[in-house]
Amino acid sequence: MQRLGASLETSKIVISYLRNRWADLELEGIHYRRRLARGCPQGSQLGPTLWKIAMTPIYGMLPDTSTTKIITYADDILLMVGAARPTKAFQRIEKHLDLLNNWAFTFGLEFSASKSQLLSLKGGLKPGYSVRFGTRADAPLIVSSATAKYLGVYLDPRRSFWDHIEHVSQKSRDMYGRMRRLRSANWGMGQLAARTIYRGVFLPRVTYAAEIWASGTRLEKSKKKLLSAQRAPLLAMTGAYNTVSTNCLPSVAGTMPLDLEIRMHVLTQKKRKQEITNAAFDGSVDDLFNEWQLRYDTLPKGNWSKKMIPSVRHRFNLPMKLDHYTTQFLTGHGDFRAKLHSFKLVSDPICECDRKPETVNHVLRFCPRTKNARKKLKSTLSDEGVSWPPADGAFLKSKATYEALVTFSREALTNRTDR
């Protein structure tokens, strides 16, 4: 601390803080006590600063060349070494590790070779080669791997970040899968709570360090993996049936597909840090919505949702409150005999009115059992200047038209004697 320019008073405070420390443990009536001669109080506010101070001498130990760089973060050390040939790189690594071992010995510390990682970013080396942790003949070996985890991000030589995306997707899917089981159509975790958890827990976990690995989301297999992980939270936010296609779930929920959501997060961070102009941000956001719309329109599934929600950007900007009944009319998947028959859950698809198959369109426009509810729906649409039959996207024209659909959906699906 004195070499770094700290005052004598500051040094004395730290010395007093670290001196005469004891650890006490009471176990089965027996009291154990031991004096602490080294180490940093874990969880303390001063701990990270003390680690920075302890790490500082490392930078003066390594040779200042264009082939070596070291990065430290708390007690994590990253050593990057370059060379024209692998054997030369291995020699340099072992010499530098000698210097790090000497530093650790001075502070009463010891490195663990088994917890150290070795990764080549260029040169085409296949995983499995090893480097000694120092130049000693009996030094333990560090065995290389295909990927390395550094500060929570999985790195790979191709910079595809597939391993990181796969890890994040699996971890997030498990989390929301458990939450999904906490709710049913009419009880448990509601759509609002699910959306709050999605924004406050799910997305922050997924987008951690996304500025580094967001380029990997452009791979087709990465898109599929991320959308698969997003499916559980989308079902929870919308209250939709499990049979609804992943293509239309984001539009119903009013949130971007996860790969685009990650790229949007990166753009927002760059704008906040003033790394891009407002104009560049707006242009990139337009590109994201155009990409989403193209994907939404061209994929074959979710045709009824495309009629109800033709514009993903328009839906994205609407503060729509969803419920289990309205979602069925937005997706076409629900308590409709024709849909249930397609999954072999009922014996025939014909509506109880004995006219036609009971599809969502039949219940909405033609079924005599929903005549009264339909009359109120048509009246509201007429007041809002919407003709009947409604055109694509008509129910999202205004707050009144959407609330009319909400009311109709609940009445149509709850006031039926055959259910």
XYZ file of C-alpha atoms in Angstrom:
419
model
C 0.000 0.000 0.000
C 2.865 2.364 0.746
C 4.438 1.650 -2.663
C 1.078 2.473 -4.239
C 1.016 5.832 -2.463
C -1.321 5.122 0.441
C -0.940 7.370 3.461
C 0.554 6.106 6.714
C -2.813 6.558 8.479
C -4.604 4.407 5.888
C -1.948 1.712 6.158
C -2.276 1.646 9.941
C -6.066 1.273 9.722
C -5.696 -1.735 7.395
C -2.995 -3.276 9.607
C -5.287 -2.932 12.611
C -8.160 -4.422 10.613
C -6.161 -7.539 9.690
C -4.330 -8.066 12.979
C -5.457 -10.259 15.827
C -8.330 -11.938 13.960
C -9.890 -15.115 15.387
C -12.338 -17.696 14.119
C -14.754 -19.221 16.669
C -16.913 -22.321 16.271
C -19.348 -23.828 18.750
C -20.160 -27.482 17.945
C -21.977 -29.969 20.216
C -21.142 -27.967 23.314
C -17.442 -27.696 22.484
C -15.892 -24.333 21.699
C -13.141 -24.160 19.081
C -10.986 -21.074 18.532
C -8.203 -20.452 16.067
C -6.127 -17.424 15.200
C -6.205 -16.329 11.544
C -2.739 -15.583 10.206
C -3.635 -15.052 6.559
C -6.559 -14.708 4.171
C -9.067 -12.006 3.327
C -12.361 -11.625 5.236
C -14.829 -13.001 2.702
C -17.914 -10.907 2.081
C -16.387 -7.793 3.624
C -16.585 -4.413 1.915
C -12.829 -3.976 2.177
C -12.071 -7.452 0.783
C -12.140 -6.614 -2.955
C -9.891 -3.595 -2.409
C -7.378 -5.694 -0.477
C -7.343 -8.224 -3.307
C -6.621 -5.441 -5.812
C -3.702 -4.322 -3.696
C -2.372 -7.861 -3.409
C -2.707 -8.413 -7.164
C -0.940 -5.199 -8.196
C 2.677 -6.555 -8.028
C 1.801 -9.141 -10.715
C 1.831 -6.470 -13.410
C 5.400 -5.501 -12.616
C 6.651 -9.088 -12.613
C 5.723 -10.124 -16.146
C 7.817 -8.963 -19.114
C 6.395 -5.999 -20.944
C 6.205 -7.489 -24.428
C 3.659 -7.583 -27.222
C 3.273 -11.343 -26.753
C 1.996 -11.311 -23.174
C -0.950 -9.714 -21.451
C -2.462 -10.272 -18.037
C -5.922 -9.365 -16.770
C -7.024 -9.612 -13.131
C -10.489 -9.448 -11.648
C -10.652 -9.932 -7.866
C -8.894 -13.294 -7.395
C -9.260 -14.363 -11.058
C -6.119 -14.125 -13.184
C -6.156 -14.396 -16.972
C -2.788 -14.868 -18.701
C -2.727 -14.432 -22.491
C 0.396 -15.490 -24.371
C 1.076 -15.419 -28.107
C 3.785 -17.056 -30.230
C 4.413 -18.117 -33.810
C 4.664 -21.789 -32.796
C 2.841 -23.765 -30.090
C 6.053 -25.001 -28.455
C 7.261 -21.424 -28.023
C 3.905 -20.414 -26.536
C 4.069 -23.329 -24.084
C 7.563 -22.278 -22.958
C 6.483 -18.698 -22.374
C 3.403 -19.819 -20.430
C 5.488 -22.016 -18.108
C 8.018 -19.216 -17.462
C 5.241 -16.737 -16.672
C 3.593 -19.261 -14.367
C 6.877 -19.478 -12.459
C 6.631 -15.752 -11.778
C 3.022 -16.125 -10.643
C 3.992 -18.992 -8.356
C 6.690 -16.808 -6.778
C 4.159 -14.032 -6.200
C 1.706 -16.490 -4.622
C 4.424 -17.895 -2.329
C 5.223 -14.373 -1.094
C 1.606 -13.920 0.005
C 1.235 -17.404 1.436
C -1.044 -18.461 -1.396
C -1.076 -21.468 -3.714
C -2.527 -21.986 -7.185
C -4.592 -25.036 -8.053
C -3.585 -26.504 -11.409
C -6.707 -28.679 -11.450
C -8.916 -25.565 -11.304
C -6.914 -23.724 -13.963
C -8.047 -23.713 -17.595
C -6.077 -23.736 -20.835
C -7.556 -22.678 -24.175
C -6.002 -21.888 -27.567
C -7.776 -19.192 -29.571
C -5.718 -19.669 -32.761
C -3.420 -22.214 -34.350
C -5.840 -25.109 -34.823
C -4.640 -27.038 -31.772
C -7.003 -29.805 -30.747
C -7.986 -29.982 -27.060
C -6.089 -32.476 -24.921
C -2.573 -31.038 -24.966
C -1.115 -29.869 -21.662
C 1.233 -27.289 -20.169
C 3.095 -27.558 -16.859
C 2.221 -25.082 -14.121
C 5.777 -23.742 -14.108
C 9.138 -24.937 -15.400
C 9.795 -27.497 -12.667
C 9.888 -31.066 -13.920
C 7.428 -32.137 -11.207
C 5.045 -29.212 -11.784
C 1.396 -30.294 -12.158
C -0.183 -30.216 -15.611
C -2.946 -28.012 -16.950
C -4.872 -29.938 -19.616
C -6.459 -27.926 -22.416
C -10.190 -28.055 -23.167
C -12.514 -27.111 -26.016
C -14.001 -24.248 -23.999
C -13.087 -22.194 -20.964
C -15.381 -20.383 -18.552
C -14.147 -16.926 -17.603
C -16.183 -14.561 -15.426
C -19.365 -16.483 -16.214
C -18.916 -16.635 -20.013
C -17.974 -19.803 -21.912
C -15.303 -18.993 -24.505
C -14.490 -21.102 -27.553
C -11.863 -20.736 -30.306
C -14.451 -20.222 -33.061
C -16.187 -17.470 -31.078
C -19.551 -19.055 -31.821
C -20.442 -18.973 -28.091
C -22.591 -22.057 -28.651
C -21.513 -23.615 -25.346
C -22.417 -20.431 -23.477
C -25.827 -20.192 -25.151
C -26.500 -23.870 -24.467
C -25.550 -23.457 -20.788
C -27.640 -20.292 -20.300
C -30.629 -21.828 -22.081
C -30.607 -24.981 -19.984
C -30.178 -23.076 -16.730
C -32.993 -20.652 -17.549
C -35.323 -23.365 -18.845
C -35.022 -25.271 -15.579
C -35.770 -22.141 -13.551
C -38.954 -21.219 -15.402
C -40.025 -24.830 -15.760
C -40.341 -25.029 -11.988
C -42.260 -21.755 -11.900
C -44.569 -22.949 -14.668
C -45.693 -25.826 -12.430
C -46.766 -23.325 -9.768
C -49.725 -22.117 -11.830
C -52.798 -23.362 -13.637
C -55.400 -21.563 -15.740
C -57.204 -19.984 -12.800
C -54.905 -20.256 -9.795
C -51.280 -19.902 -8.755
C -48.782 -17.536 -10.365
C -50.653 -15.133 -12.639
C -49.598 -13.623 -15.945
C -48.527 -10.342 -14.327
C -46.290 -12.115 -11.819
C -44.857 -14.274 -14.602
C -44.025 -11.166 -16.638
C -42.405 -9.503 -13.621
C -40.213 -12.552 -13.047
C -39.392 -12.669 -16.756
C -38.208 -9.044 -16.777
C -36.588 -9.035 -13.349
C -34.983 -12.485 -13.163
C -35.059 -14.410 -16.439
C -33.784 -11.711 -18.821
C -31.009 -10.372 -16.537
C -29.711 -13.926 -16.159
C -29.798 -14.592 -19.902
C -28.362 -11.233 -21.007
C -25.427 -11.257 -18.568
C -22.338 -10.115 -20.541
C -24.395 -10.268 -23.755
C -22.218 -7.518 -25.265
C -19.513 -10.201 -25.518
C -21.459 -13.136 -26.937
C -24.532 -11.645 -28.684
C -23.005 -12.377 -32.115
C -23.547 -16.075 -31.366
C -27.331 -15.596 -31.365
C -27.300 -15.304 -35.174
C -26.578 -19.016 -35.602
C -29.731 -20.958 -36.480
C -29.092 -23.620 -33.850
C -28.567 -20.890 -31.239
C -31.879 -19.258 -32.178
C -33.699 -22.573 -31.741
C -32.007 -23.223 -28.410
C -32.870 -19.765 -27.046
C -36.476 -19.920 -28.265
C -36.828 -23.317 -26.623
C -35.625 -21.801 -23.336
C -38.032 -18.869 -23.753
C -41.052 -21.092 -24.339
C -41.774 -21.817 -20.654
C -41.844 -18.134 -19.589
C -43.978 -17.254 -22.621
C -46.521 -19.919 -21.697
C -46.590 -18.602 -18.143
C -46.998 -14.975 -19.283
C -49.795 -15.742 -21.730
C -51.602 -18.628 -20.032
C -51.581 -20.339 -23.435
C -52.008 -24.055 -24.054
C -48.870 -26.152 -24.517
C -49.885 -26.843 -28.111
C -49.412 -23.211 -29.216
C -46.503 -22.793 -31.630
C -43.366 -21.006 -30.459
C -43.606 -18.801 -33.547
C -46.705 -16.949 -32.311
C -46.085 -17.006 -28.543
C -43.768 -13.928 -28.521
C -46.305 -11.875 -30.489
C -49.115 -12.864 -28.118
C -46.948 -12.078 -25.077
C -45.759 -8.802 -26.587
C -42.077 -9.601 -26.187
C -39.389 -10.255 -28.781
C -38.061 -13.747 -29.547
C -35.190 -14.308 -27.147
C -32.365 -14.041 -29.691
C -33.713 -10.646 -30.799
C -34.343 -9.653 -27.175
C -30.648 -10.231 -26.456
C -29.574 -8.121 -29.414
C -32.011 -5.381 -28.317
C -30.415 -5.448 -24.857
C -26.960 -4.955 -26.381
C -28.184 -2.025 -28.487
C -29.759 -0.421 -25.416
C -26.513 -0.765 -23.473
C -24.491 0.744 -26.310
C -26.894 3.664 -26.546
C -26.731 4.196 -22.777
C -22.919 4.259 -22.931
C -23.097 6.592 -25.957
C -21.253 4.085 -28.126
C -23.865 4.537 -30.872
C -25.968 7.543 -31.880
C -29.721 7.750 -31.394
C -30.174 7.514 -35.159
C -28.064 4.363 -35.366
C -29.997 2.880 -32.451
C -33.370 3.614 -34.067
C -32.208 2.121 -37.365
C -30.962 -1.053 -35.689
C -34.213 -1.410 -33.730
C -36.161 -1.102 -36.997
C -34.019 -3.907 -38.423
C -34.830 -6.119 -35.440
C -38.578 -5.588 -35.823
C -38.364 -6.217 -39.583
C -36.466 -9.448 -38.926
C -39.070 -10.512 -36.364
C -41.963 -9.687 -38.710
C -40.378 -11.638 -41.581
C -39.813 -14.651 -39.351
C -43.351 -14.400 -37.981
C -44.929 -14.196 -41.445
C -42.868 -16.876 -43.200
C -42.961 -19.667 -40.634
C -45.969 -21.912 -41.389
C -47.415 -22.205 -37.866
C -49.658 -19.764 -35.992
C -51.904 -18.704 -38.898
C -54.833 -17.704 -36.661
C -52.547 -15.587 -34.471
C -51.286 -13.853 -37.608
C -54.878 -12.808 -38.370
C -55.501 -11.562 -34.848
C -52.037 -9.955 -34.501
C -50.749 -9.087 -37.996
C -48.105 -6.568 -36.874
C -45.607 -7.652 -34.217
C -44.373 -4.095 -33.694
C -47.894 -2.793 -33.133
C -48.532 -5.557 -30.578
C -45.151 -4.941 -28.910
C -46.136 -1.358 -28.135
C -49.592 -2.239 -26.748
C -50.039 -2.639 -22.955
C -52.408 -5.620 -23.310
C -53.477 -7.486 -20.182
C -53.813 -11.179 -21.003
C -55.875 -13.906 -19.413
C -56.416 -17.613 -20.080
C -59.636 -17.035 -22.074
C -58.480 -14.171 -24.305
C -55.286 -16.031 -25.117
C -57.352 -18.896 -26.536
C -58.995 -16.507 -29.008
C -55.657 -14.921 -29.905
C -54.000 -18.275 -30.593
C -56.878 -20.481 -31.755
C -55.708 -23.170 -29.326
C -58.108 -23.886 -26.488
C -61.437 -25.352 -25.529
C -62.665 -25.777 -29.107
C -63.825 -29.227 -30.164
C -62.174 -29.059 -33.594
C -58.811 -28.279 -32.023
C -59.266 -30.897 -29.296
C -60.259 -33.448 -31.953
C -57.062 -32.740 -33.908
C -55.146 -33.872 -30.818
C -57.468 -36.899 -30.396
C -58.829 -35.600 -27.115
C -62.528 -35.750 -28.142
C -64.384 -38.169 -30.393
C -65.660 -35.666 -32.990
C -65.084 -31.985 -33.908
C -68.739 -30.922 -34.418
C -70.038 -28.076 -32.288
C -72.970 -28.700 -29.914
C -75.058 -26.423 -32.097
C -74.933 -29.311 -34.649
C -73.838 -27.094 -37.501
C -70.122 -27.048 -38.175
C -66.814 -28.007 -36.576
C -66.273 -25.983 -33.418
C -63.264 -23.878 -34.413
C -62.265 -20.569 -32.873
C -63.634 -18.813 -35.954
C -66.991 -20.614 -35.614
C -67.344 -19.647 -31.954
C -66.329 -16.060 -32.686
C -68.519 -15.428 -35.753
C -71.251 -18.009 -36.199
C -72.148 -20.210 -33.215
C -75.720 -19.430 -32.005
C -74.719 -20.264 -28.439
C -72.496 -17.142 -28.360
C -75.062 -14.924 -30.091
C -75.689 -12.595 -27.148
C -72.003 -12.158 -26.385
C -71.324 -11.583 -30.089
C -74.017 -8.915 -30.248
C -72.254 -6.875 -27.561
C -68.908 -7.423 -29.285
C -70.236 -6.203 -32.659
C -71.805 -3.158 -30.993
C -68.492 -2.073 -29.490
C -66.643 -2.652 -32.762
C -69.225 -0.562 -34.591
C -68.798 2.294 -32.102
C -65.055 2.185 -32.836
C -65.584 2.226 -36.597
C -64.753 -1.453 -37.132
C -66.966 -3.346 -39.577
C -68.111 -6.958 -39.249
C -66.667 -9.465 -39.988
C -63.552 -7.959 -38.416
C -60.476 -7.493 -40.582
C -57.054 -8.753 -39.547
C -55.895 -6.957 -36.409
C -59.271 -5.291 -35.809
C -59.406 -6.257 -32.129
C -56.131 -4.405 -31.474
C -57.322 -1.153 -33.016
C -58.129 0.462 -29.664
C -58.417 -0.257 -25.980
C -62.185 -0.564 -26.341
C -62.020 -3.164 -29.131
C -59.535 -5.260 -27.196
C -61.552 -5.109 -23.961
C -64.616 -6.143 -25.964
C -62.701 -9.215 -27.135
C -61.673 -9.949 -23.531
C -65.313 -9.814 -22.390
C -66.516 -11.955 -25.296
C -63.770 -14.549 -24.717
C -64.692 -15.041 -21.083
C -68.420 -15.261 -21.758
C -67.991 -17.576 -24.751
C -65.783 -20.039 -22.904
C -67.512 -20.070 -19.496
C -71.230 -19.941 -20.369
C -71.439 -23.264 -22.195
C -73.460 -26.145 -20.773
C -71.525 -28.815 -22.716
C -68.293 -28.173 -20.795
